[in-house]
Short mmCIF file of C-alpha atoms and ligand atoms in Angstrom, two decimals:
data_model
loop_
_atom_site.label_atom_id
_atom_site.label_comp_id
_atom_site.label_asym_id
_atom_site.label_seq_id
_atom_site.Cartn_x
_atom_site.Cartn_y
_atom_site.Cartn_z
CA MET K 1 -80.93 -48.52 -27.89
CA ARG K 2 -82.28 -45.90 -25.55
CA SER K 3 -80.60 -43.25 -23.55
CA SER K 4 -81.14 -43.21 -19.95
CA LEU K 5 -79.96 -41.81 -16.78
CA PHE K 6 -77.76 -44.68 -15.79
CA ILE K 7 -75.61 -44.73 -18.85
CA VAL K 8 -73.22 -42.05 -17.53
CA LEU K 9 -72.90 -44.04 -14.38
CA VAL K 10 -72.21 -47.32 -16.27
CA LEU K 11 -69.79 -45.69 -18.62
CA GLY K 12 -67.39 -45.62 -15.76
CA LEU K 13 -67.90 -49.36 -14.92
CA ALA K 14 -65.11 -50.76 -17.18
CA GLY K 15 -63.03 -47.95 -15.94
CA CYS K 16 -63.88 -48.15 -12.23
CA PHE K 17 -62.72 -51.80 -12.07
CA ASP K 18 -60.18 -51.58 -14.74
CA PRO K 19 -57.81 -48.75 -14.50
CA PRO K 20 -56.45 -48.33 -18.13
CA VAL K 21 -52.99 -49.05 -18.78
CA ALA K 22 -51.02 -46.57 -20.78
CA ALA K 23 -51.44 -48.28 -24.11
CA ASP K 24 -55.27 -48.15 -23.83
CA TYR K 25 -57.04 -45.92 -26.26
CA LYS K 26 -60.44 -44.65 -25.22
CA GLU K 27 -63.12 -42.88 -26.94
CA THR K 28 -66.76 -42.15 -26.15
CA ARG K 29 -69.30 -41.64 -28.98
CA TYR K 30 -72.98 -40.76 -28.91
CA ILE K 31 -74.55 -43.47 -31.04
CA PHE K 32 -78.33 -44.57 -31.05
CA GLY K 33 -79.07 -42.01 -28.49
CA THR K 34 -76.71 -43.81 -26.08
CA LEU K 35 -73.12 -43.10 -25.08
CA VAL K 36 -70.87 -45.92 -26.42
CA GLU K 37 -67.40 -46.22 -24.79
CA PHE K 38 -64.75 -47.94 -26.78
CA VAL K 39 -61.56 -48.99 -25.01
CA ILE K 40 -58.86 -50.45 -27.35
CA HIS K 41 -55.84 -52.12 -25.97
CA GLY K 42 -52.51 -52.83 -27.72
CA THR K 43 -53.15 -50.85 -30.88
CA ASP K 44 -51.66 -47.57 -31.91
CA GLU K 45 -53.75 -44.62 -31.63
CA LYS K 46 -54.25 -43.76 -35.33
CA THR K 47 -55.46 -47.39 -36.14
CA ALA K 48 -57.78 -47.27 -33.19
CA LYS K 49 -59.27 -43.84 -34.16
CA GLN K 50 -59.89 -44.96 -37.68
CA ALA K 51 -61.52 -48.25 -36.63
CA ILE K 52 -63.83 -46.50 -34.25
CA ALA K 53 -64.75 -43.89 -36.98
CA ASP K 54 -65.63 -46.78 -39.32
CA VAL K 55 -67.69 -48.56 -36.52
CA ASP K 56 -69.41 -45.25 -35.93
CA ARG K 57 -70.45 -45.09 -39.60
CA ASP K 58 -72.04 -48.60 -39.55
CA PHE K 59 -73.79 -47.68 -36.37
CA GLN K 60 -75.51 -44.57 -38.01
CA ARG K 61 -76.92 -46.90 -40.70
CA MET K 62 -78.23 -49.41 -38.09
CA HIS K 63 -79.88 -46.61 -36.25
CA LYS K 64 -81.80 -45.53 -39.40
CA ASP K 65 -82.69 -48.93 -40.80
CA TRP K 66 -83.32 -50.94 -37.64
CA HIS K 67 -85.40 -48.28 -35.93
CA ALA K 68 -89.21 -49.16 -35.59
CA TRP K 69 -90.56 -45.57 -35.58
CA LYS K 70 -88.09 -43.06 -36.94
CA PRO K 71 -89.37 -42.05 -40.39
CA GLY K 72 -87.24 -42.86 -43.44
CA GLY K 73 -85.76 -46.08 -42.26
CA GLU K 74 -86.31 -49.56 -43.79
CA LEU K 75 -87.97 -51.19 -40.75
CA VAL K 76 -90.71 -48.38 -40.79
CA ALA K 77 -91.27 -49.12 -44.46
CA ILE K 78 -91.52 -52.81 -43.93
CA ASN K 79 -94.01 -52.39 -40.92
CA ALA K 80 -96.26 -50.14 -42.97
CA ALA K 81 -96.35 -52.70 -45.75
CA LEU K 82 -97.09 -55.68 -43.38
CA ALA K 83 -99.88 -53.75 -41.78
CA GLN K 84 -101.43 -53.57 -45.17
CA GLY K 85 -101.06 -57.14 -45.91
CA LYS K 86 -98.45 -56.28 -48.62
CA PRO K 87 -95.14 -57.90 -49.34
CA HIS K 88 -91.97 -55.72 -49.16
CA HIS K 89 -88.35 -55.67 -50.09
CA VAL K 90 -85.88 -56.53 -47.42
CA SER K 91 -82.17 -55.48 -47.69
CA SER K 92 -79.36 -57.75 -46.77
CA PHE K 93 -78.82 -55.31 -43.86
CA VAL K 94 -82.21 -56.08 -42.28
CA MET K 95 -82.75 -59.62 -43.26
CA PRO K 96 -80.17 -61.16 -40.68
CA LEU K 97 -82.04 -59.53 -37.97
CA LEU K 98 -85.33 -60.95 -39.16
CA LYS K 99 -83.76 -64.38 -38.97
CA GLN K 100 -82.20 -63.87 -35.70
CA GLY K 101 -85.19 -62.50 -34.20
CA ARG K 102 -87.24 -65.60 -35.39
CA ASP K 103 -84.75 -67.93 -33.90
CA PHE K 104 -84.64 -66.12 -30.56
CA GLU K 105 -88.52 -66.15 -30.48
CA GLN K 106 -88.58 -70.00 -31.05
CA LYS K 107 -85.72 -70.59 -28.64
CA SER K 108 -87.50 -68.50 -25.90
CA GLY K 109 -90.74 -70.26 -26.29
CA GLY K 110 -92.24 -66.94 -27.53
CA LEU K 111 -91.32 -64.86 -24.40
CA PHE K 112 -89.02 -62.85 -26.58
CA ASN K 113 -90.94 -61.68 -29.63
CA PRO K 114 -89.72 -58.86 -31.89
CA ALA K 115 -93.10 -59.07 -33.69
CA ILE K 116 -95.03 -57.40 -30.95
CA GLY K 117 -94.23 -53.78 -32.10
CA GLY K 118 -97.99 -53.08 -32.46
CA VAL K 119 -98.50 -53.83 -28.71
CA ILE K 120 -95.52 -51.81 -27.76
CA GLU K 121 -96.70 -48.95 -29.80
CA ALA K 122 -100.13 -49.20 -28.15
CA TRP K 123 -98.52 -48.75 -24.80
CA GLY K 124 -96.71 -45.78 -26.08
CA PHE K 125 -93.22 -47.32 -25.65
CA HIS K 126 -92.76 -46.84 -29.29
CA SER K 127 -91.32 -43.42 -28.97
CA ASP K 128 -88.37 -41.59 -27.37
CA GLU K 129 -90.65 -39.43 -25.22
CA LEU K 130 -92.96 -41.57 -23.05
CA PRO K 131 -96.48 -40.42 -23.00
CA VAL K 132 -98.07 -39.04 -19.85
CA GLY K 133 -101.64 -39.16 -18.98
CA MET K 134 -104.27 -41.89 -19.36
CA LEU K 135 -103.31 -45.35 -20.08
CA PRO K 136 -104.27 -46.89 -23.30
CA ASN K 137 -107.36 -49.03 -23.56
CA LEU K 138 -106.43 -52.33 -22.05
CA ALA K 139 -109.15 -54.18 -24.10
CA ASP K 140 -107.35 -52.83 -27.31
CA ILE K 141 -104.08 -53.98 -25.93
CA LYS K 142 -105.31 -57.49 -25.12
CA ALA K 143 -107.13 -57.61 -28.49
CA ARG K 144 -103.76 -56.85 -30.20
CA ALA K 145 -101.98 -59.52 -28.15
CA ALA K 146 -104.64 -62.10 -28.88
CA GLN K 147 -103.90 -61.78 -32.61
CA HIS K 148 -100.66 -63.58 -31.65
CA PRO K 149 -98.13 -61.65 -33.85
CA SER K 150 -95.12 -63.89 -34.35
CA MET K 151 -91.99 -64.20 -36.36
CA ASN K 152 -93.37 -67.53 -37.33
CA ASP K 153 -95.96 -65.75 -39.47
CA LEU K 154 -93.29 -64.45 -41.75
CA GLN K 155 -92.62 -65.77 -45.23
CA LEU K 156 -89.02 -64.81 -46.16
CA THR K 157 -87.28 -65.14 -49.50
CA ASP K 158 -83.97 -63.96 -50.39
CA ASP K 159 -84.99 -60.31 -50.41
CA MET K 160 -88.75 -60.15 -49.78
CA ILE K 161 -90.97 -60.45 -46.77
CA SER K 162 -94.67 -61.06 -46.36
CA SER K 163 -96.68 -62.04 -43.23
CA ARG K 164 -99.62 -64.36 -42.94
CA ASN K 165 -100.76 -62.08 -39.97
CA ARG K 166 -101.25 -58.28 -40.28
CA SER K 167 -100.71 -57.70 -36.63
CA VAL K 168 -97.03 -58.40 -37.06
CA GLN K 169 -94.99 -55.28 -36.48
CA PHE K 170 -91.34 -55.29 -35.72
CA ASP K 171 -89.54 -53.75 -32.81
CA PHE K 172 -85.95 -54.83 -32.48
CA GLY K 173 -85.37 -52.83 -29.36
CA GLY K 174 -84.79 -56.04 -27.39
CA PHE K 175 -81.77 -57.27 -29.37
CA ALA K 176 -80.64 -54.75 -31.87
CA LYS K 177 -77.96 -53.39 -29.43
CA GLY K 178 -76.55 -56.93 -29.16
CA VAL K 179 -76.39 -57.34 -33.02
CA ALA K 180 -74.87 -53.91 -33.28
CA LEU K 181 -72.15 -54.60 -30.87
CA ASP K 182 -71.53 -57.93 -32.39
CA MET K 183 -70.96 -56.31 -35.73
CA ALA K 184 -68.77 -53.54 -34.17
CA VAL K 185 -66.42 -56.02 -32.67
CA ALA K 186 -66.33 -57.98 -35.74
CA LYS K 187 -65.37 -54.95 -37.65
CA LEU K 188 -62.67 -54.09 -35.14
CA LYS K 189 -61.26 -57.43 -35.40
CA SER K 190 -61.20 -57.32 -39.17
CA LEU K 191 -59.23 -54.14 -38.96
CA GLY K 192 -56.52 -55.83 -36.95
CA ILE K 193 -57.71 -54.96 -33.36
CA ARG K 194 -57.29 -57.82 -30.96
CA HIS K 195 -58.17 -56.32 -27.61
CA ALA K 196 -61.18 -54.14 -27.03
CA ILE K 197 -64.25 -53.53 -25.14
CA VAL K 198 -67.40 -51.69 -26.66
CA ASN K 199 -69.72 -50.57 -23.82
CA ALA K 200 -73.22 -49.14 -24.57
CA GLY K 201 -74.56 -48.16 -21.25
CA GLY K 202 -73.50 -51.44 -19.45
CA ASP K 203 -74.26 -53.74 -22.25
CA LEU K 204 -70.86 -54.70 -23.62
CA ASN K 205 -68.92 -56.90 -25.87
CA THR K 206 -65.30 -57.78 -25.44
CA LEU K 207 -62.36 -58.85 -27.54
CA GLY K 208 -59.04 -60.28 -26.14
CA THR K 209 -57.80 -58.97 -22.73
CA ALA K 210 -57.17 -55.69 -20.96
CA GLY K 211 -53.32 -56.43 -21.24
CA GLU K 212 -52.19 -58.63 -18.27
CA ARG K 213 -55.77 -58.92 -17.03
CA LEU K 214 -59.16 -59.96 -18.17
CA TRP K 215 -61.68 -57.25 -18.94
CA LYS K 216 -63.43 -56.58 -15.46
CA VAL K 217 -66.88 -55.09 -15.77
CA GLY K 218 -69.79 -54.14 -13.37
CA ILE K 219 -73.26 -55.57 -13.41
CA ARG K 220 -75.79 -52.87 -12.75
CA ASP K 221 -77.79 -52.87 -9.55
CA PRO K 222 -81.52 -52.09 -10.54
CA ARG K 223 -82.30 -50.76 -7.13
CA ASP K 224 -79.95 -47.89 -6.75
CA TRP K 225 -78.30 -47.42 -10.09
CA GLY K 226 -74.98 -48.78 -8.57
CA VAL K 227 -73.06 -51.77 -9.21
CA ILE K 228 -74.19 -55.14 -7.70
CA ALA K 229 -71.43 -57.34 -8.82
CA SER K 230 -68.40 -57.40 -10.96
CA VAL K 231 -67.13 -60.16 -13.43
CA ASP K 232 -64.01 -60.93 -15.40
CA LEU K 233 -64.93 -61.67 -19.00
CA ASN K 234 -62.86 -63.92 -21.11
CA GLY K 235 -62.20 -62.28 -24.50
CA GLY K 236 -65.23 -62.74 -26.80
CA GLU K 237 -67.67 -62.87 -23.85
CA ASN K 238 -70.40 -60.32 -23.71
CA LEU K 239 -72.53 -58.98 -20.84
CA TYR K 240 -76.08 -57.81 -21.28
CA THR K 241 -78.52 -56.49 -18.63
CA SER K 242 -82.15 -55.80 -19.22
CA GLY K 243 -83.66 -53.31 -16.72
CA ASN K 244 -87.35 -53.28 -16.34
CA TYR K 245 -87.09 -50.06 -14.34
CA GLU K 246 -85.61 -47.81 -16.87
CA ARG K 247 -88.54 -47.05 -19.06
CA PHE K 248 -92.00 -47.01 -17.69
CA ARG K 249 -95.22 -45.02 -17.54
CA GLU K 250 -97.04 -44.46 -14.36
CA GLN K 251 -100.86 -44.22 -13.61
CA ASP K 252 -102.35 -44.00 -10.06
CA GLY K 253 -99.16 -45.02 -8.51
CA ILE K 254 -98.76 -48.10 -10.70
CA ARG K 255 -95.81 -48.44 -12.89
CA TYR K 256 -96.19 -50.05 -16.28
CA ALA K 257 -92.66 -51.00 -17.55
CA HIS K 258 -91.42 -51.34 -21.10
CA ILE K 259 -90.97 -55.06 -21.19
CA ILE K 260 -94.03 -56.73 -22.18
CA ASP K 261 -95.26 -60.26 -21.75
CA PRO K 262 -96.32 -61.29 -25.38
CA ARG K 263 -98.84 -63.64 -24.12
CA THR K 264 -101.08 -61.02 -22.43
CA GLY K 265 -99.73 -57.64 -23.90
CA MET K 266 -99.24 -56.52 -20.28
CA PRO K 267 -96.00 -55.09 -18.97
CA VAL K 268 -93.97 -57.39 -16.69
CA ASP K 269 -93.95 -56.24 -13.08
CA HIS K 270 -92.46 -59.24 -11.05
CA THR K 271 -88.83 -58.87 -12.32
CA VAL K 272 -86.67 -55.72 -12.50
CA SER K 273 -83.42 -56.94 -14.01
CA ALA K 274 -81.74 -59.87 -15.82
CA SER K 275 -78.15 -60.20 -16.67
CA VAL K 276 -76.62 -62.66 -19.04
CA ILE K 277 -73.24 -63.55 -20.38
CA HIS K 278 -72.69 -65.19 -23.69
CA GLU K 279 -70.28 -65.17 -26.70
CA ASN K 280 -73.19 -64.06 -28.96
CA GLY K 281 -74.15 -60.54 -27.96
CA ALA K 282 -77.47 -60.60 -29.89
CA LEU K 283 -78.46 -63.79 -28.14
CA ALA K 284 -77.39 -62.47 -24.73
CA ASP K 285 -79.38 -59.21 -25.31
CA ALA K 286 -82.49 -61.20 -26.44
CA ALA K 287 -82.14 -63.61 -23.51
CA ALA K 288 -81.84 -60.93 -20.87
CA THR K 289 -85.15 -59.58 -22.12
CA ALA K 290 -86.76 -63.03 -22.29
CA LEU K 291 -85.64 -63.84 -18.79
CA ILE K 292 -87.46 -60.61 -17.39
CA VAL K 293 -90.61 -61.96 -18.98
CA ALA K 294 -90.01 -65.50 -17.72
CA GLY K 295 -89.54 -64.28 -14.15
CA PRO K 296 -88.50 -66.21 -11.05
CA ASP K 297 -90.61 -69.25 -11.89
CA ALA K 298 -89.44 -69.92 -15.35
CA TRP K 299 -86.17 -68.09 -15.96
CA ALA K 300 -83.84 -71.02 -15.58
CA GLU K 301 -85.89 -73.21 -17.98
CA VAL K 302 -85.86 -70.44 -20.63
CA ALA K 303 -82.16 -69.69 -20.15
CA LYS K 304 -81.41 -73.26 -20.65
CA ALA K 305 -83.60 -73.49 -23.84
CA MET K 306 -81.75 -70.50 -25.20
CA GLY K 307 -78.42 -71.99 -24.46
CA ILE K 308 -77.36 -69.59 -21.66
CA HIS K 309 -75.41 -70.84 -18.68
CA TYR K 310 -74.58 -67.62 -17.06
CA ALA K 311 -77.68 -65.74 -15.84
CA MET K 312 -78.83 -63.69 -12.80
CA LEU K 313 -82.30 -62.27 -12.20
CA ILE K 314 -83.55 -59.84 -9.67
CA ASP K 315 -87.18 -59.59 -8.78
CA LYS K 316 -89.18 -56.58 -7.43
CA GLN K 317 -88.42 -57.82 -3.81
CA GLY K 318 -84.75 -57.60 -4.44
CA THR K 319 -84.28 -61.50 -4.30
CA VAL K 320 -81.47 -62.57 -6.58
CA TYR K 321 -81.93 -65.71 -8.73
CA ILE K 322 -78.71 -67.00 -10.06
CA SER K 323 -77.32 -69.94 -11.96
CA PRO K 324 -74.42 -71.76 -10.16
CA GLU K 325 -72.27 -71.11 -13.19
CA MET K 326 -72.90 -67.41 -12.90
CA LEU K 327 -72.35 -67.38 -9.17
CA ALA K 328 -68.92 -68.90 -9.54
CA ARG K 329 -68.12 -66.14 -11.88
CA ILE K 330 -69.09 -63.04 -10.25
CA THR K 331 -68.06 -61.04 -7.13
CA PHE K 332 -70.70 -59.15 -5.29
CA GLU K 333 -69.82 -55.55 -4.87
CA THR K 334 -72.57 -54.39 -2.52
CA ASP K 335 -72.80 -54.21 1.30
CA LYS K 336 -76.49 -54.83 1.07
CA LYS K 337 -77.82 -58.10 2.42
CA LEU K 338 -78.92 -60.22 -0.54
CA THR K 339 -81.30 -63.14 -0.57
CA LEU K 340 -79.88 -65.57 -3.07
CA VAL K 341 -81.84 -68.36 -4.82
CA GLN K 342 -79.69 -70.69 -6.72
CA SER K 343 -81.09 -72.66 -9.74
CA ARG K 344 -79.89 -76.01 -10.87
CA PRO K 345 -76.84 -76.05 -13.17
CA LEU K 346 -77.83 -74.74 -16.56
CA SER K 347 -75.26 -76.75 -18.38
CA ASP K 348 -75.79 -80.53 -18.63
CA VAL K 349 -72.07 -81.22 -18.80
CA ALA K 350 -69.62 -80.10 -16.08
CA MET K 351 -68.25 -76.69 -17.03
CA THR K 352 -64.68 -75.64 -16.73
CA LEU K 353 -65.17 -72.34 -15.17
CA SER K 354 -62.82 -69.73 -16.51
CA GLN K 355 -59.67 -68.90 -14.57
CA THR K 356 -59.44 -65.38 -13.79
CA ARG K 357 -56.35 -63.38 -12.76
CA HIS K 358 -56.43 -60.56 -10.32
P1 AMP Z 1 -83.94 -54.59 -23.45
O1 AMP Z 1 -83.63 -53.31 -22.84
O2 AMP Z 1 -82.88 -55.23 -24.41
O3 AMP Z 1 -84.58 -55.60 -22.49
O4 AMP Z 1 -85.16 -54.24 -24.64
C1 AMP Z 1 -86.30 -53.70 -24.15
C2 AMP Z 1 -87.17 -53.31 -25.46
O5 AMP Z 1 -87.50 -54.55 -26.28
C3 AMP Z 1 -88.47 -52.71 -25.08
O6 AMP Z 1 -88.34 -51.28 -24.94
C4 AMP Z 1 -89.24 -53.02 -26.31
O7 AMP Z 1 -88.87 -52.21 -27.47
C5 AMP Z 1 -88.79 -54.41 -26.69
N1 AMP Z 1 -89.58 -55.46 -25.99
C6 AMP Z 1 -90.43 -55.44 -24.90
N2 AMP Z 1 -90.87 -56.55 -24.63
C7 AMP Z 1 -90.39 -57.48 -25.54
C8 AMP Z 1 -90.47 -58.89 -25.67
N3 AMP Z 1 -91.25 -59.62 -24.82
N4 AMP Z 1 -89.75 -59.47 -26.67
C9 AMP Z 1 -88.99 -58.70 -27.49
N5 AMP Z 1 -88.85 -57.37 -27.37
C10 AMP Z 1 -89.47 -56.78 -26.47
MG1 MG Z 2 -82.47 -57.25 -24.65
#
């Protein structure tokens, strides 16, 4: 949900591999502090424009009510109540996120945990402007993590929430973009649009095809802001990349990045990026974040537990860890020498790899 330098670069990705055909309608909107590019194929301009305006309206509400630290939103009010041990009303707009977040925490074995907002806040990542200066007190951070805030602490009824654990504070930054793009594409579909790509800074959802061809998109290279690989996505497949290089604070030459290991409260430093393809954008977004936490030793196991087959990880040495399923799908777009480490297949059954046309 955050703006950053690479967005402008990535905006061009769909375009750079996929020159628009005449019938494409393109529009870029500034939503959630991020540039979101819509490319709609095979629909007249009036319908496309109207649909994008509708989606934009939905996005404004998401930005307000799903945000963990912008005053006035629902999530901020819920967090304040939980910190005081009080129950709070939950709208039907926020409830699905709580349930999805709980599911992703369980599937990831706790590595994806949207209840660690208090730890994220203590690090200062709970704000648009990152703090400069002294690091927070590490004993305090560890103490917060040791309270084990978890989505499993929640008691949810139809429209109420309470938590057994006062340390639970929500931060949906790790998967809200996926939920938002899932909703955006569902809305486009309901308005009669059959072919589209919605690209929020390289995290993107697809619908249908780009005409004669599949949607061809780039995967970001964390080392130089370029493109490391491209992939053809079947309609309905979505690509999410978590970058652990994009938001960080620095002290004495050490970088403390924004993806936190919930077990320790400490920023992850072994892994710089993770990319995931899945039909569920929210799951792909959560999984990309979880795989960064899992790192080179555990990523394949966590991907499998989350139902992900297409995944790629890059560690801080630049080594690329990849599932055979993902390797069969992508084309590397870099001249740099890459060290590749393949996992065992993540799918138990033999997969029919998608046929792509060029
Ligand atoms: P993403 O760019 O999707 O990887 O999301 C990163 C954001 O997710 C961070 O800026 C935090 O707001 C949040 N976050 C950090 N660590 C975790 C974690 N282990 N589980 C869930 N959310 C996290
Ligand atoms: Mg994510």
